[in-house]
Amino acid sequence: MTTTSIELQELRNRISEKAKADPRHRFWGLYTHVSRPDVLREAYRLARKNDGAPGIDGVTFKQIEERGVEQMLDELSRELREKSYRPIPCRLVEIPKEGNKVRMLKIPAIRDRVVQGALRLILEPIFEVDFQPGSFGYRPNRTAHQALDRVREGLVKRLHEIIDLDVATYFDSVRHHILLGKLARRIRDRNVLWLCKRILKSAGTRGLPQGSVIGPLWANVYMNDVDRMLERAQAATRRGKYETVRYTRFADDLLVQMSSHPSARHWVSKVERRLREELAKLDLTINEDKTKIIEVASGDPFHFLGYEFRWVPSLRTPGNKTVLARPQMKKRTRFLRELQAVLRRCLHLPVTTVVRKIVNPRVRGWVNYFKWGNASRDLAVVWWQVDRKVRRFASRQQPKRRGGRRWTSWSRREIYEVWGLHSDYRVLPWQRRQNC
């Protein structure tokens, strides 16, 4: 259970090759593969690797392994073959958002995560072939940093008219019958569609379950026609090496960059109108308060995937301008505030435990994401603040008046070698060379 079986890899490759060779082919006979023990076993391995909290039934991975993983997989395989499988309702978890809002995560039970994972292993090779180059979210071998690279490259090519379009509550707005219709374009297997419908309805009458295994794939399937329209617009407006339209989508974050040349300005209104028409077909609502057209060349910034982009004078070549891409200030502030709140709740724990098991995973995750672009100064500030907060945390555990030490007296060796505090705050090397 450490690697994907060769037989499963070959199956996925054959499905992908067939989907690529015939874009109109509708697959049948897939349901047999979803219920196969080796497919379910691989789905369990991936779910176990991601770990995660239990669902509404409270069953954990440890409990499953104590009872026997193979026993659970055999039961799921039998239920799928007999079509008696019924998903357990998801556990609802509130995740705080900016502006005192919350995002509702729907956490499936582990057994349901395994079934969804098996379904995704079989469906992903089909739809991955159909997805467009400008889509980056939740796709194998594609990252947020690649999406940011695409946006930066567009700015360098003088695509400075930005359509920043915000879809309101995208995941909660997906219409099930529209999604099932899009799945049916490629799938002729009624049993697979039955299973898809059963998983969808277990999370409610509308929307995709955020926190599910299969939800991200379905989210891309739902938006793929929007991507296709934008791809056609890119091809129709391109003149040799010169682009007029470029789009980048990461899940529900969609950004369209357009040429600011006077001869191409009329395309802005045309593309925006077509975008609204495509989204209306999907019964999605546009958040008008957050949707705007931005002129980057005039100095206006825009935000994408947690970064702020600006077109600024270059420090290396006076008279020219360049792209400045830095983490949004509110992302940095929020991270440091949340870290401080966590430390306040952990005063009863040893410093080494807090640093290695609580502080480091949070810091490492934030830094690994925000080390792209012109983030050197931001990472330096975060490094200084984290170092300072950990020093103060250690001193609060035993104040000086009770024989402890001042927060300024801890040495770097104690903090970074003995306690093991994360210390790698370097930006990505190729980006560091391009900092302006």
XYZ file of C-alpha atoms in Angstrom:
436
model
C 0.000 0.000 0.000
C 2.922 2.328 -0.530
C 2.685 2.857 -4.283
C -0.053 2.806 -6.901
C -0.338 -0.648 -8.473
C 1.080 -0.999 -11.965
C -2.255 -2.383 -13.151
C -4.100 0.721 -11.918
C -1.529 3.018 -13.505
C -1.933 1.217 -16.835
C -5.727 1.482 -16.568
C -5.562 5.243 -15.969
C -3.100 5.634 -18.861
C -5.396 3.709 -21.234
C -8.391 5.812 -20.212
C -6.390 9.012 -20.706
C -5.105 7.939 -24.132
C -8.606 7.050 -25.300
C -10.004 10.365 -24.020
C -7.231 12.258 -25.794
C -7.611 10.348 -29.068
C -11.379 10.891 -29.264
C -12.659 14.076 -27.541
C -16.268 13.021 -28.168
C -16.008 9.475 -26.868
C -18.409 8.599 -24.041
C -16.996 5.994 -21.689
C -18.950 2.994 -20.463
C -18.016 0.058 -18.221
C -16.255 2.308 -15.693
C -18.306 1.342 -12.646
C -16.637 -2.079 -12.454
C -13.286 -0.363 -11.957
C -14.586 1.944 -9.204
C -15.553 -1.053 -7.056
C -12.290 -2.954 -7.637
C -10.388 -3.763 -4.401
C -7.069 -2.405 -5.719
C -8.695 0.912 -6.708
C -10.362 1.241 -3.301
C -7.079 0.307 -1.626
C -5.240 3.060 -3.487
C -8.025 5.520 -2.614
C -7.624 4.600 1.063
C -3.847 5.076 0.841
C -4.298 8.571 -0.565
C -6.908 9.438 2.068
C -4.615 8.149 4.811
C -1.741 10.187 3.420
C -3.826 13.369 3.579
C -5.003 12.383 7.063
C -7.791 14.750 8.061
C -10.457 14.804 10.729
C -13.184 12.136 11.012
C -16.665 12.648 9.611
C -19.967 12.829 11.448
C -19.645 9.166 12.504
C -16.485 9.985 14.513
C -14.536 7.038 13.032
C -10.793 7.762 12.736
C -8.072 6.136 10.640
C -6.650 4.545 13.790
C -9.975 2.887 14.583
C -10.318 1.609 11.021
C -6.826 0.131 11.107
C -7.504 -1.518 14.459
C -10.630 -3.192 13.052
C -8.953 -4.029 9.746
C -8.627 -1.930 6.606
C -9.294 -4.846 4.270
C -12.566 -5.587 6.046
C -13.799 -2.034 5.397
C -12.636 -2.132 1.766
C -14.393 -5.480 1.191
C -17.619 -4.037 2.621
C -17.394 -0.970 0.385
C -16.647 -3.095 -2.674
C -19.684 -5.288 -1.954
C -21.970 -2.278 -1.352
C -20.846 -0.700 -4.618
C -21.352 -3.899 -6.606
C -24.823 -4.407 -5.109
C -25.605 -0.658 -5.446
C -26.574 -0.549 -1.782
C -23.947 2.076 -0.956
C -25.325 5.159 0.811
C -23.028 8.048 1.824
C -23.203 9.267 5.399
C -24.195 12.962 5.776
C -21.159 15.261 5.960
C -19.983 16.880 9.177
C -20.282 20.675 8.982
C -17.323 22.747 10.151
C -17.215 26.546 10.184
C -13.958 28.111 8.970
C -13.555 31.839 9.767
C -13.085 34.175 6.789
C -12.211 37.831 6.463
C -14.932 40.311 7.358
C -16.382 38.185 10.171
C -17.695 35.680 7.635
C -17.450 31.900 7.745
C -16.942 29.197 5.122
C -18.815 25.946 5.681
C -16.665 22.867 5.134
C -18.462 19.566 4.668
C -16.269 16.744 5.974
C -17.248 13.286 4.657
C -16.748 10.137 6.704
C -13.537 8.256 5.910
C -15.418 5.431 4.171
C -17.054 7.995 1.891
C -13.700 9.635 1.211
C -12.441 6.252 0.003
C -15.361 5.844 -2.417
C -14.951 9.395 -3.690
C -11.223 8.802 -4.105
C -11.860 5.632 -6.135
C -14.329 7.510 -8.330
C -11.822 10.304 -8.849
C -9.049 7.850 -9.791
C -11.230 6.585 -12.656
C -12.796 9.879 -13.805
C -9.777 12.179 -13.521
C -7.887 10.781 -16.580
C -10.959 11.485 -18.742
C -11.628 15.066 -17.758
C -8.004 16.093 -17.232
C -7.580 15.729 -21.010
C -10.507 18.119 -21.571
C -9.331 20.838 -19.176
C -7.793 23.972 -20.669
C -4.223 25.377 -20.299
C -5.369 28.414 -18.300
C -6.909 26.300 -15.511
C -4.586 25.487 -12.594
C -6.645 24.700 -9.488
C -6.809 21.140 -8.114
C -5.033 19.591 -11.080
C -2.127 17.126 -11.002
C 1.307 18.685 -11.545
C -0.160 22.217 -11.506
C 0.381 24.728 -8.727
C -0.698 28.177 -7.629
C 2.841 29.424 -8.326
C 2.459 28.385 -11.978
C -0.776 30.375 -12.157
C 1.031 33.382 -10.685
C 3.827 32.942 -13.242
C 1.229 33.088 -16.009
C -0.222 36.331 -14.659
C 3.217 37.901 -14.292
C 4.178 36.906 -17.828
C 0.990 38.536 -19.105
C 1.887 41.792 -17.379
C 5.351 41.712 -18.940
C 3.617 41.380 -22.337
C 1.669 44.590 -21.587
C -1.680 42.921 -20.929
C -2.611 45.647 -18.486
C -6.413 45.787 -18.668
C -7.610 43.433 -15.919
C -11.095 41.955 -15.611
C -11.197 40.865 -11.981
C -14.440 38.888 -11.814
C -15.678 37.453 -8.520
C -18.221 34.601 -8.441
C -20.324 34.724 -5.282
C -20.287 31.500 -3.199
C -19.229 29.375 -6.169
C -19.025 25.978 -4.473
C -22.428 26.454 -2.824
C -24.067 27.562 -6.098
C -23.307 24.606 -8.393
C -26.523 23.180 -9.861
C -26.495 19.381 -9.717
C -28.461 18.773 -12.910
C -26.091 21.014 -14.908
C -23.036 19.244 -13.502
C -24.492 15.776 -14.161
C -25.233 16.866 -17.728
C -21.613 17.909 -18.203
C -20.412 14.597 -16.749
C -22.751 12.719 -19.106
C -21.019 14.274 -22.139
C -18.116 11.951 -21.430
C -19.734 9.157 -19.410
C -22.349 6.752 -20.723
C -22.195 4.473 -17.690
C -25.489 4.851 -15.801
C -24.058 3.293 -12.660
C -21.251 5.871 -12.477
C -23.768 8.689 -12.940
C -25.948 7.085 -10.252
C -22.992 7.112 -7.841
C -22.138 10.724 -8.717
C -25.723 11.785 -8.080
C -25.845 9.911 -4.771
C -22.639 11.616 -3.552
C -23.897 15.035 -4.660
C -27.288 14.684 -2.961
C -25.697 13.544 0.308
C -24.272 17.073 0.711
C -27.548 18.925 0.025
C -29.838 19.945 -2.810
C -27.349 22.329 -4.388
C -23.605 22.984 -4.326
C -20.406 20.984 -4.068
C -19.150 19.745 -0.701
C -16.064 21.799 0.177
C -13.736 19.356 1.884
C -14.657 16.358 -0.251
C -12.223 14.372 -2.410
C -14.223 14.483 -5.646
C -15.514 18.072 -5.283
C -12.437 19.813 -6.765
C -12.587 17.692 -9.936
C -16.280 18.439 -10.360
C -15.639 22.154 -9.772
C -13.286 22.195 -12.774
C -15.731 20.197 -14.904
C -18.445 22.742 -14.125
C -16.306 25.727 -15.215
C -14.641 24.096 -18.206
C -17.001 25.652 -20.780
C -16.057 29.108 -19.456
C -12.407 28.178 -19.984
C -13.166 26.975 -23.511
C -14.822 30.290 -24.375
C -11.798 32.217 -23.109
C -9.435 29.927 -25.030
C -11.359 30.702 -28.217
C -11.133 34.411 -27.431
C -7.362 34.076 -26.964
C -6.965 32.318 -30.321
C -9.265 34.703 -32.195
C -7.525 37.865 -30.968
C -3.910 36.716 -31.189
C -1.743 38.357 -33.821
C 1.440 36.371 -34.280
C 3.428 36.620 -31.048
C 1.199 39.405 -29.715
C -1.608 38.488 -27.335
C -4.774 40.473 -26.744
C -6.516 38.203 -24.227
C -5.084 35.923 -21.553
C -6.968 34.293 -18.707
C -5.878 32.431 -15.583
C -8.252 30.452 -13.386
C -7.549 28.763 -10.078
C -10.802 27.108 -8.930
C -13.269 30.018 -8.615
C -10.582 32.731 -8.834
C -10.743 33.963 -12.417
C -8.555 36.732 -13.833
C -8.632 37.967 -17.442
C -5.753 40.119 -18.736
C -6.215 42.173 -21.886
C -4.059 44.383 -24.040
C -4.111 48.085 -23.199
C -3.307 49.066 -26.796
C -5.927 51.524 -28.160
C -6.740 49.181 -31.060
C -7.633 46.369 -28.644
C -9.637 48.223 -26.000
C -12.984 47.250 -27.516
C -12.273 43.635 -26.610
C -12.615 44.396 -22.889
C -16.368 44.978 -23.023
C -16.891 42.090 -25.460
C -15.051 39.558 -23.301
C -16.758 40.774 -20.136
C -20.168 40.400 -21.796
C -19.379 36.863 -22.975
C -18.119 35.961 -19.506
C -21.369 37.082 -17.955
C -23.348 35.097 -20.509
C -21.397 31.887 -19.827
C -21.715 32.269 -16.065
C -25.453 32.924 -16.420
C -25.788 29.583 -18.243
C -24.289 27.957 -15.136
C -26.714 29.856 -12.881
C -23.784 31.497 -11.070
C -24.080 34.926 -9.476
C -21.415 37.594 -9.964
C -20.449 39.627 -6.912
C -20.736 43.086 -8.447
C -19.133 44.812 -5.445
C -15.894 42.867 -5.953
C -15.938 42.669 -9.755
C -14.036 45.473 -11.467
C -11.892 46.440 -14.437
C -8.428 47.609 -13.417
C -5.909 49.618 -15.446
C -2.554 48.393 -14.192
C -0.539 50.768 -16.386
C -2.022 53.762 -14.560
C -0.680 52.468 -11.236
C -3.721 50.614 -9.906
C -2.878 47.349 -8.109
C -4.858 44.118 -8.325
C -4.929 40.998 -6.177
C -4.777 37.355 -7.194
C -4.255 34.238 -5.062
C -3.091 36.243 -2.050
C -0.591 38.418 -3.956
C -0.710 42.093 -4.870
C 0.523 42.980 -8.379
C 1.725 46.453 -9.413
C 3.400 47.994 -12.468
C 6.220 50.101 -10.972
C 9.426 51.887 -12.035
C 12.381 49.517 -12.203
C 15.257 50.103 -9.792
C 17.732 48.263 -12.015
C 16.945 50.013 -15.302
C 15.820 53.628 -14.708
C 13.176 54.770 -17.155
C 11.664 51.311 -17.515
C 8.918 49.642 -15.535
C 8.539 46.150 -14.145
C 6.142 43.883 -12.278
C 6.112 44.012 -8.482
C 4.375 41.009 -6.914
C 4.251 40.810 -3.129
C 2.091 39.017 -0.558
C -0.983 41.011 0.407
C -0.418 42.891 3.643
C -3.634 41.533 5.160
C -2.448 37.949 4.566
C 0.755 38.641 6.489
C -1.064 40.441 9.309
C -3.676 37.729 9.657
C -1.058 34.970 9.768
C 0.905 36.676 12.545
C -2.247 37.366 14.573
C -3.385 33.760 14.292
C 0.068 32.530 15.306
C -0.009 34.791 18.361
C -3.445 33.451 19.329
C -2.206 29.866 19.049
C 0.815 30.599 21.235
C -1.412 32.099 23.934
C -3.308 28.813 24.137
C -0.134 26.719 24.439
C 1.623 28.232 27.482
C 1.204 24.944 29.361
C 3.254 22.992 26.790
C 7.073 22.691 26.568
C 8.751 25.166 24.218
C 10.313 22.477 22.025
C 6.956 20.751 21.548
C 5.209 24.007 20.640
C 7.945 25.025 18.189
C 8.258 21.686 16.407
C 4.621 20.549 16.322
C 2.615 23.788 16.321
C 4.698 26.748 15.141
C 6.845 25.114 12.452
C 4.028 23.516 10.373
C 2.184 26.847 10.250
C 5.270 28.904 9.426
C 6.565 26.417 6.881
C 3.236 26.289 5.046
C 2.886 30.083 4.900
C 6.477 30.660 3.809
C 6.436 27.919 1.154
C 3.427 29.582 -0.482
C 4.495 33.232 -0.135
C 8.146 32.758 -1.133
C 7.232 33.529 -4.756
C 7.778 36.888 -6.460
C 9.217 39.955 -4.737
C 8.608 38.646 -1.231
C 12.068 39.151 0.312
C 11.071 42.033 2.592
C 7.806 40.397 3.620
C 9.549 37.152 4.516
C 12.159 39.086 6.489
C 9.398 40.774 8.503
C 7.676 37.453 9.171
C 10.992 35.878 10.223
C 11.655 38.709 12.668
C 8.125 38.583 14.067
C 8.081 34.785 14.479
C 11.483 34.853 16.179
C 10.244 37.592 18.522
C 6.978 35.831 19.351
C 8.720 32.547 20.159
C 11.233 34.334 22.405
C 8.420 36.067 24.297
C 6.484 32.814 24.547
C 9.475 31.094 26.153
C 9.952 33.938 28.644
C 6.251 34.023 29.615
C 6.407 30.401 30.675
C 8.862 31.371 33.395
C 9.013 35.154 33.970
C 12.234 36.742 35.159
C 10.727 37.557 38.552
C 10.435 33.807 39.144
C 13.948 32.954 38.083
C 13.327 32.939 34.356
C 14.974 34.872 31.526
C 14.212 37.992 29.546
C 12.930 37.400 26.032
C 15.997 39.079 24.538
C 18.427 36.715 26.271
C 17.666 33.563 24.262
C 20.500 32.752 21.847
C 20.070 31.829 18.189
C 21.548 28.430 18.937
C 18.842 27.700 21.517
C 16.052 28.833 19.222
C 17.136 27.322 15.902
C 19.248 24.325 16.922
C 17.861 23.175 20.262
C 14.192 24.070 19.757
C 14.395 23.634 15.966
C 12.498 26.753 14.859
C 12.015 26.989 11.075
C 14.715 29.214 9.552
C 14.425 28.973 5.746
C 12.801 32.208 4.544
C 14.442 32.416 1.126
C 12.410 33.367 -1.935
C 12.437 31.072 -4.959
C 15.921 31.433 -6.570
C 14.776 32.331 -10.097
C 12.445 34.963 -8.702
C 15.133 36.441 -6.471
C 17.217 37.248 -9.544
C 14.277 39.136 -11.059
C 13.461 41.292 -7.997
C 13.395 44.901 -9.089
